[in-house]
mmCIF file of C-alpha atoms in Angstrom:
data_model
loop_
_atom_site.group_PDB
_atom_site.id
_atom_site.type_symbol
_atom_site.label_atom_id
_atom_site.label_comp_id
_atom_site.label_asym_id
_atom_site.label_seq_id
_atom_site.Cartn_x
_atom_site.Cartn_y
_atom_site.Cartn_z
ATOM 1 C CA MET A 1 -7.706 -23.796 4.655
ATOM 2 C CA LYS A 2 -10.460 -23.971 2.084
ATOM 3 C CA SER A 3 -9.887 -25.866 -1.122
ATOM 4 C CA ARG A 4 -9.432 -24.014 -4.374
ATOM 5 C CA GLU A 5 -12.813 -25.323 -5.496
ATOM 6 C CA ASP A 6 -14.414 -23.311 -2.686
ATOM 7 C CA ASN A 7 -12.799 -20.051 -3.807
ATOM 8 C CA HIS A 8 -15.112 -18.060 -6.072
ATOM 9 C CA TYR A 9 -13.490 -14.643 -5.570
ATOM 10 C CA LEU A 10 -12.510 -13.126 -8.899
ATOM 11 C CA LEU A 11 -9.331 -11.482 -7.584
ATOM 12 C CA GLU A 12 -7.966 -14.840 -6.420
ATOM 13 C CA ILE A 13 -8.869 -17.184 -9.268
ATOM 14 C CA THR A 14 -7.781 -17.487 -12.880
ATOM 15 C CA GLN A 15 -9.661 -16.389 -15.956
ATOM 16 C CA PRO A 16 -10.629 -19.949 -16.965
ATOM 17 C CA GLU A 17 -11.909 -20.614 -13.440
ATOM 18 C CA ALA A 18 -13.998 -17.437 -13.478
ATOM 19 C CA GLU A 19 -15.400 -18.275 -16.902
ATOM 20 C CA ALA A 20 -16.309 -21.783 -15.774
ATOM 21 C CA ILE A 21 -18.234 -20.451 -12.753
ATOM 22 C CA LEU A 22 -20.220 -18.041 -14.905
ATOM 23 C CA LYS A 23 -21.012 -20.738 -17.440
ATOM 24 C CA ARG A 24 -22.307 -23.057 -14.691
ATOM 25 C CA SER A 25 -24.409 -20.651 -12.652
ATOM 26 C CA ARG A 26 -24.770 -17.426 -14.646
ATOM 27 C CA LEU A 27 -24.620 -15.780 -11.211
ATOM 28 C CA ALA A 28 -22.462 -12.823 -10.182
ATOM 29 C CA ILE A 29 -22.289 -11.646 -6.579
ATOM 30 C CA ILE A 30 -21.429 -8.069 -5.612
ATOM 31 C CA PRO A 31 -20.465 -7.347 -1.974
ATOM 32 C CA ALA A 32 -21.391 -3.904 -0.637
ATOM 33 C CA GLY A 33 -19.888 -2.424 2.504
ATOM 34 C CA SER A 34 -18.505 0.877 3.708
ATOM 35 C CA VAL A 35 -15.450 2.615 5.148
ATOM 36 C CA GLU A 36 -16.424 4.487 8.297
ATOM 37 C CA GLN A 37 -15.602 4.869 11.941
ATOM 38 C CA HIS A 38 -16.583 1.998 14.237
ATOM 39 C CA GLY A 39 -15.393 3.284 17.574
ATOM 40 C CA PRO A 40 -12.007 2.589 19.148
ATOM 41 C CA HIS A 41 -12.357 -1.196 19.039
ATOM 42 C CA LEU A 42 -13.291 -2.081 15.438
ATOM 43 C CA PRO A 43 -11.568 -1.167 12.167
ATOM 44 C CA CYS A 44 -12.882 1.461 9.776
ATOM 45 C CA GLY A 45 -13.293 -1.383 7.289
ATOM 46 C CA THR A 46 -15.777 -3.236 9.517
ATOM 47 C CA ASP A 47 -18.648 -3.208 7.009
ATOM 48 C CA HIS A 48 -16.337 -4.388 4.217
ATOM 49 C CA TYR A 49 -14.891 -7.248 6.255
ATOM 50 C CA ALA A 50 -18.328 -8.227 7.555
ATOM 51 C CA ILE A 51 -19.803 -8.575 4.086
ATOM 52 C CA MET A 52 -16.733 -10.253 2.605
ATOM 53 C CA VAL A 53 -16.606 -13.120 5.100
ATOM 54 C CA ILE A 54 -20.272 -13.827 4.422
ATOM 55 C CA ALA A 55 -20.013 -13.281 0.660
ATOM 56 C CA ARG A 56 -17.234 -15.846 0.324
ATOM 57 C CA GLN A 57 -19.417 -18.540 1.871
ATOM 58 C CA VAL A 58 -22.484 -17.488 -0.091
ATOM 59 C CA ALA A 59 -20.541 -17.537 -3.357
ATOM 60 C CA ALA A 60 -19.291 -21.059 -2.665
ATOM 61 C CA GLY A 61 -22.767 -22.223 -1.650
ATOM 62 C CA LEU A 62 -24.477 -20.753 -4.719
ATOM 63 C CA ASP A 63 -21.566 -21.400 -7.107
ATOM 64 C CA GLY A 64 -21.565 -17.717 -8.046
ATOM 65 C CA LEU A 65 -18.701 -15.493 -9.163
ATOM 66 C CA LEU A 66 -17.814 -13.139 -6.310
ATOM 67 C CA LEU A 67 -16.750 -9.788 -7.745
ATOM 68 C CA PRO A 68 -14.461 -7.195 -6.207
ATOM 69 C CA PHE A 69 -16.276 -3.967 -5.476
ATOM 70 C CA SER A 70 -15.798 -0.628 -3.778
ATOM 71 C CA HIS A 71 -14.765 -0.719 -0.130
ATOM 72 C CA ALA A 72 -16.313 2.752 0.223
ATOM 73 C CA GLY A 73 -20.066 3.222 0.294
ATOM 74 C CA VAL A 74 -22.652 5.969 0.735
ATOM 75 C CA THR A 75 -22.148 7.160 4.292
ATOM 76 C CA PRO A 76 -22.329 10.945 4.793
ATOM 77 C CA PHE A 77 -24.036 10.069 8.079
ATOM 78 C CA HIS A 78 -20.618 9.189 9.544
ATOM 79 C CA ALA A 79 -18.587 11.885 7.803
ATOM 80 C CA SER A 80 -18.065 14.002 10.916
ATOM 81 C CA PHE A 81 -15.604 11.357 12.151
ATOM 82 C CA VAL A 82 -12.105 11.034 10.723
ATOM 83 C CA GLY A 83 -11.711 7.618 9.109
ATOM 84 C CA THR A 84 -14.937 7.812 7.119
ATOM 85 C CA LEU A 85 -14.934 7.803 3.308
ATOM 86 C CA THR A 86 -18.189 8.464 1.490
ATOM 87 C CA LEU A 87 -19.285 8.352 -2.130
ATOM 88 C CA ARG A 88 -22.074 10.385 -3.694
ATOM 89 C CA GLN A 89 -25.113 8.284 -4.531
ATOM 90 C CA GLU A 90 -24.684 8.933 -8.242
ATOM 91 C CA THR A 91 -21.052 7.783 -8.054
ATOM 92 C CA TYR A 92 -22.030 4.609 -6.265
ATOM 93 C CA ILE A 93 -24.885 3.888 -8.682
ATOM 94 C CA ASN A 94 -22.660 4.384 -11.727
ATOM 95 C CA LEU A 95 -19.904 2.216 -10.273
ATOM 96 C CA LEU A 96 -22.319 -0.576 -9.414
ATOM 97 C CA MET A 97 -23.926 -0.471 -12.832
ATOM 98 C CA ASP A 98 -20.574 -0.462 -14.639
ATOM 99 C CA VAL A 99 -19.276 -3.451 -12.676
ATOM 100 C CA ALA A 100 -22.513 -5.354 -13.229
ATOM 101 C CA ALA A 101 -22.567 -4.495 -16.942
ATOM 102 C CA SER A 102 -19.068 -5.907 -17.317
ATOM 103 C CA VAL A 103 -20.056 -9.312 -15.990
ATOM 104 C CA ILE A 104 -23.408 -9.281 -17.788
ATOM 105 C CA LYS A 105 -21.434 -8.912 -21.005
ATOM 106 C CA HIS A 106 -19.649 -12.152 -20.130
ATOM 107 C CA GLY A 107 -22.802 -14.156 -19.559
ATOM 108 C CA ALA A 108 -24.195 -13.308 -16.119
ATOM 109 C CA LYS A 109 -27.982 -13.553 -16.075
ATOM 110 C CA ARG A 110 -28.448 -13.155 -12.336
ATOM 111 C CA ILE A 111 -26.953 -10.544 -10.016
ATOM 112 C CA LEU A 112 -26.951 -10.900 -6.243
ATOM 113 C CA ILE A 113 -26.001 -7.792 -4.276
ATOM 114 C CA LEU A 114 -24.973 -8.595 -0.712
ATOM 115 C CA ASN A 115 -25.103 -5.530 1.515
ATOM 116 C CA TRP A 116 -23.965 -4.850 5.068
ATOM 117 C CA HIS A 117 -24.271 -1.024 5.137
ATOM 118 C CA GLU A 118 -27.749 0.509 5.475
ATOM 119 C CA GLY A 119 -26.676 3.752 3.793
ATOM 120 C CA ASN A 120 -26.086 1.939 0.492
ATOM 121 C CA THR A 121 -29.648 0.673 0.179
ATOM 122 C CA ALA A 122 -31.254 3.467 -1.843
ATOM 123 C CA ALA A 123 -28.399 3.512 -4.369
ATOM 124 C CA ILE A 124 -28.365 -0.289 -4.643
ATOM 125 C CA ASN A 125 -32.105 -0.480 -5.247
ATOM 126 C CA TYR A 126 -31.989 2.179 -7.946
ATOM 127 C CA ALA A 127 -28.991 0.615 -9.695
ATOM 128 C CA ALA A 128 -30.584 -2.850 -9.610
ATOM 129 C CA SER A 129 -33.797 -1.463 -11.070
ATOM 130 C CA GLN A 130 -31.900 0.246 -13.881
ATOM 131 C CA LEU A 131 -29.894 -2.891 -14.645
ATOM 132 C CA GLN A 132 -33.093 -4.877 -15.069
ATOM 133 C CA GLN A 133 -34.491 -2.186 -17.358
ATOM 134 C CA GLN A 134 -31.390 -2.108 -19.542
ATOM 135 C CA TYR A 135 -30.306 -5.757 -19.610
ATOM 136 C CA ASP A 136 -31.738 -9.258 -19.648
ATOM 137 C CA VAL A 137 -30.803 -9.872 -16.027
ATOM 138 C CA ARG A 138 -32.473 -10.620 -12.690
ATOM 139 C CA CYS A 139 -31.286 -8.729 -9.606
ATOM 140 C CA VAL A 140 -31.754 -9.753 -5.974
ATOM 141 C CA VAL A 141 -30.576 -7.880 -2.880
ATOM 142 C CA ALA A 142 -29.724 -9.542 0.436
ATOM 143 C CA GLN A 143 -29.343 -7.296 3.482
ATOM 144 C CA ALA A 144 -26.925 -9.374 5.514
ATOM 145 C CA CYS A 145 -26.928 -7.092 8.552
ATOM 146 C CA TYR A 146 -30.720 -7.342 8.853
ATOM 147 C CA ILE A 147 -30.564 -11.121 8.517
ATOM 148 C CA ALA A 148 -28.023 -11.227 11.348
ATOM 149 C CA ALA A 149 -30.349 -9.065 13.443
ATOM 150 C CA GLN A 150 -33.282 -11.399 12.788
ATOM 151 C CA LEU A 151 -31.308 -14.537 13.624
ATOM 152 C CA TYR A 152 -29.868 -13.107 16.841
ATOM 153 C CA GLN A 153 -32.762 -10.954 18.040
ATOM 154 C CA GLU A 154 -32.880 -12.851 21.343
ATOM 155 C CA GLU A 155 -29.182 -12.236 22.016
ATOM 156 C CA ALA A 156 -28.221 -8.870 20.532
ATOM 157 C CA GLU A 157 -29.566 -5.858 18.679
ATOM 158 C CA LEU A 158 -28.148 -4.356 15.505
ATOM 159 C CA THR A 159 -26.210 -1.384 16.857
ATOM 160 C CA HIS A 160 -23.364 0.544 15.286
ATOM 161 C CA ALA A 161 -20.102 -1.189 16.244
ATOM 162 C CA GLY A 162 -21.940 -3.505 18.626
ATOM 163 C CA ALA A 163 -21.815 -7.281 18.853
ATOM 164 C CA LEU A 164 -23.411 -8.080 15.492
ATOM 165 C CA GLU A 165 -20.753 -6.004 13.736
ATOM 166 C CA ALA A 166 -17.856 -7.204 15.865
ATOM 167 C CA LEU A 167 -18.639 -10.890 15.326
ATOM 168 C CA PRO A 168 -18.158 -11.178 11.535
ATOM 169 C CA VAL A 169 -14.960 -9.133 11.714
ATOM 170 C CA LEU A 170 -13.704 -11.422 14.478
ATOM 171 C CA ALA A 171 -14.408 -14.398 12.223
ATOM 172 C CA TYR A 172 -12.550 -12.887 9.259
ATOM 173 C CA ARG A 173 -9.818 -10.620 10.631
ATOM 174 C CA PRO A 174 -9.548 -11.357 14.362
ATOM 175 C CA GLU A 175 -6.354 -9.363 14.742
ATOM 176 C CA LEU A 176 -8.307 -6.174 13.971
ATOM 177 C CA VAL A 177 -10.816 -6.563 16.807
ATOM 178 C CA ARG A 178 -9.706 -4.868 20.046
ATOM 179 C CA LEU A 179 -12.513 -5.286 22.525
ATOM 180 C CA GLU A 180 -10.346 -4.066 25.390
ATOM 181 C CA LEU A 181 -10.528 -0.565 23.869
ATOM 182 C CA ALA A 182 -14.341 -0.465 23.835
ATOM 183 C CA THR A 183 -14.521 1.790 26.887
ATOM 184 C CA ASN A 184 -16.665 4.695 25.638
ATOM 185 C CA PRO A 185 -20.050 3.446 24.406
ATOM 186 C CA SER A 186 -22.733 6.067 24.028
ATOM 187 C CA PRO A 187 -25.705 5.860 26.432
ATOM 188 C CA TYR A 188 -27.585 2.777 25.318
ATOM 189 C CA GLN A 189 -31.242 3.619 25.842
ATOM 190 C CA ALA A 190 -31.117 7.069 24.249
ATOM 191 C CA ALA A 191 -29.178 5.694 21.265
ATOM 192 C CA ARG A 192 -31.527 2.732 20.910
ATOM 193 C CA GLU A 193 -34.606 4.969 20.848
ATOM 194 C CA MET A 194 -33.181 7.351 18.244
ATOM 195 C CA ASP A 195 -31.933 4.456 16.112
ATOM 196 C CA ALA A 196 -35.383 2.851 16.203
ATOM 197 C CA LEU A 197 -36.940 6.142 15.099
ATOM 198 C CA ARG A 198 -34.472 6.382 12.196
ATOM 199 C CA ARG A 199 -35.278 2.837 11.097
ATOM 200 C CA SER A 200 -39.049 3.179 11.335
ATOM 201 C CA ARG A 201 -40.911 2.023 8.221
ATOM 202 C CA SER A 202 -43.740 4.512 8.698
ATOM 203 C CA VAL A 203 -42.586 7.945 9.864
ATOM 204 C CA TYR A 204 -38.879 8.595 10.254
ATOM 205 C CA PRO A 205 -36.354 11.462 10.353
ATOM 206 C CA LEU A 206 -33.361 11.763 8.035
ATOM 207 C CA LEU A 207 -30.585 12.284 10.535
ATOM 208 C CA ALA A 208 -27.556 14.305 9.470
ATOM 209 C CA ASP A 209 -24.957 12.828 11.808
ATOM 210 C CA ILE A 210 -24.384 9.577 13.716
ATOM 211 C CA ARG A 211 -23.666 11.778 16.753
ATOM 212 C CA GLN A 212 -27.421 12.402 16.990
ATOM 213 C CA ILE A 213 -27.690 8.718 17.910
ATOM 214 C CA ALA A 214 -24.328 7.997 19.481
ATOM 215 C CA PRO A 215 -22.164 10.978 20.480
ATOM 216 C CA THR A 216 -19.081 8.744 20.713
ATOM 217 C CA GLY A 217 -19.824 7.150 17.336
ATOM 218 C CA TRP A 218 -20.959 3.774 18.637
ATOM 219 C CA TYR A 219 -23.143 1.992 21.141
ATOM 220 C CA GLY A 220 -24.138 -1.533 22.042
ATOM 221 C CA ASP A 221 -23.414 -4.593 24.143
ATOM 222 C CA LEU A 222 -20.335 -6.676 23.283
ATOM 223 C CA SER A 223 -20.791 -9.355 25.931
ATOM 224 C CA ILE A 224 -21.628 -12.180 23.502
ATOM 225 C CA VAL A 225 -18.567 -11.592 21.317
ATOM 226 C CA ASN A 226 -16.250 -14.594 21.173
ATOM 227 C CA GLU A 227 -14.590 -16.685 18.469
ATOM 228 C CA LYS A 228 -17.106 -19.525 18.604
ATOM 229 C CA LYS A 229 -20.055 -17.150 18.274
ATOM 230 C CA ALA A 230 -18.269 -15.345 15.442
ATOM 231 C CA GLN A 231 -17.941 -18.493 13.341
ATOM 232 C CA GLU A 232 -21.507 -19.471 14.184
ATOM 233 C CA LEU A 233 -22.891 -16.127 13.017
ATOM 234 C CA VAL A 234 -21.096 -16.326 9.685
ATOM 235 C CA GLU A 235 -22.358 -19.863 9.096
ATOM 236 C CA ARG A 236 -25.944 -19.064 10.066
ATOM 237 C CA VAL A 237 -26.213 -15.825 8.107
ATOM 238 C CA SER A 238 -24.576 -17.361 5.039
ATOM 239 C CA SER A 239 -26.850 -20.405 5.131
ATOM 240 C CA GLU A 240 -29.933 -18.230 5.538
ATOM 241 C CA ILE A 241 -28.936 -16.098 2.549
ATOM 242 C CA ILE A 242 -28.162 -19.116 0.363
ATOM 243 C CA GLN A 243 -31.538 -20.701 1.059
ATOM 244 C CA ALA A 244 -33.496 -17.466 0.640
ATOM 245 C CA VAL A 245 -31.732 -16.476 -2.583
ATOM 246 C CA GLN A 246 -32.325 -19.904 -4.105
ATOM 247 C CA GLU A 247 -36.023 -19.609 -3.297
ATOM 248 C CA VAL A 248 -36.287 -16.067 -4.707
ATOM 249 C CA PHE A 249 -34.570 -16.903 -7.977
ATOM 250 C CA LYS A 250 -36.692 -20.026 -8.300
ATOM 251 C CA ARG A 251 -39.815 -17.933 -7.890
ATOM 252 C CA LEU A 252 -38.596 -15.351 -10.405
ATOM 253 C CA ASP A 253 -37.846 -18.064 -12.955
ATOM 254 C CA THR A 254 -41.345 -19.560 -12.863
#
């Protein structure tokens, strides 16, 4: 069990503790995930749990105030499957800006948005830009899922409901991971090629439905998933984010 000093999550600490964190670091951390289908073996809250287990460690490492935020994200891409909740971009932007404005009012000068869900990115970037226009605040975004993909590129690819999504959930809520039910992955090569096309930085399609990539809603290899690897991934991704964020804020402050 972690000590109380390691807990920086606003919902679990007192008002004086939250105020003390903000006074020390002037840093607020907003976790961004999603509620969407992740096959028969992972919970619909996978993206939320994945970002929360990392955000807790990052908040402790940076001495930032970890804020509660929407479990739901911007994910019309998955809406054809029951179990998916999606917000409109304008709803998400307004919610993010309102939450950030609340903590800015109480002394936050730096905002770190930790994201696990790719579909949130456009809304996050716009909201962060607007916050910097309207307030005396610096905003930084860390894409935790991409960092995991970079760190484990020799072992696994970032696939929907694959190993890199199963591992952080296993580290945080192991009782929700049911690998024995992962019996219907979509064809890997076809899904991989379409996913790569979607993620291209040059020319890319805007796909309407995850089924265009994975007809069953998920694909990927789960062979590396175990408890030891789960804890390792959380530690490595968190450490990478802490170091990178410190360097970015240092650069911005010069």
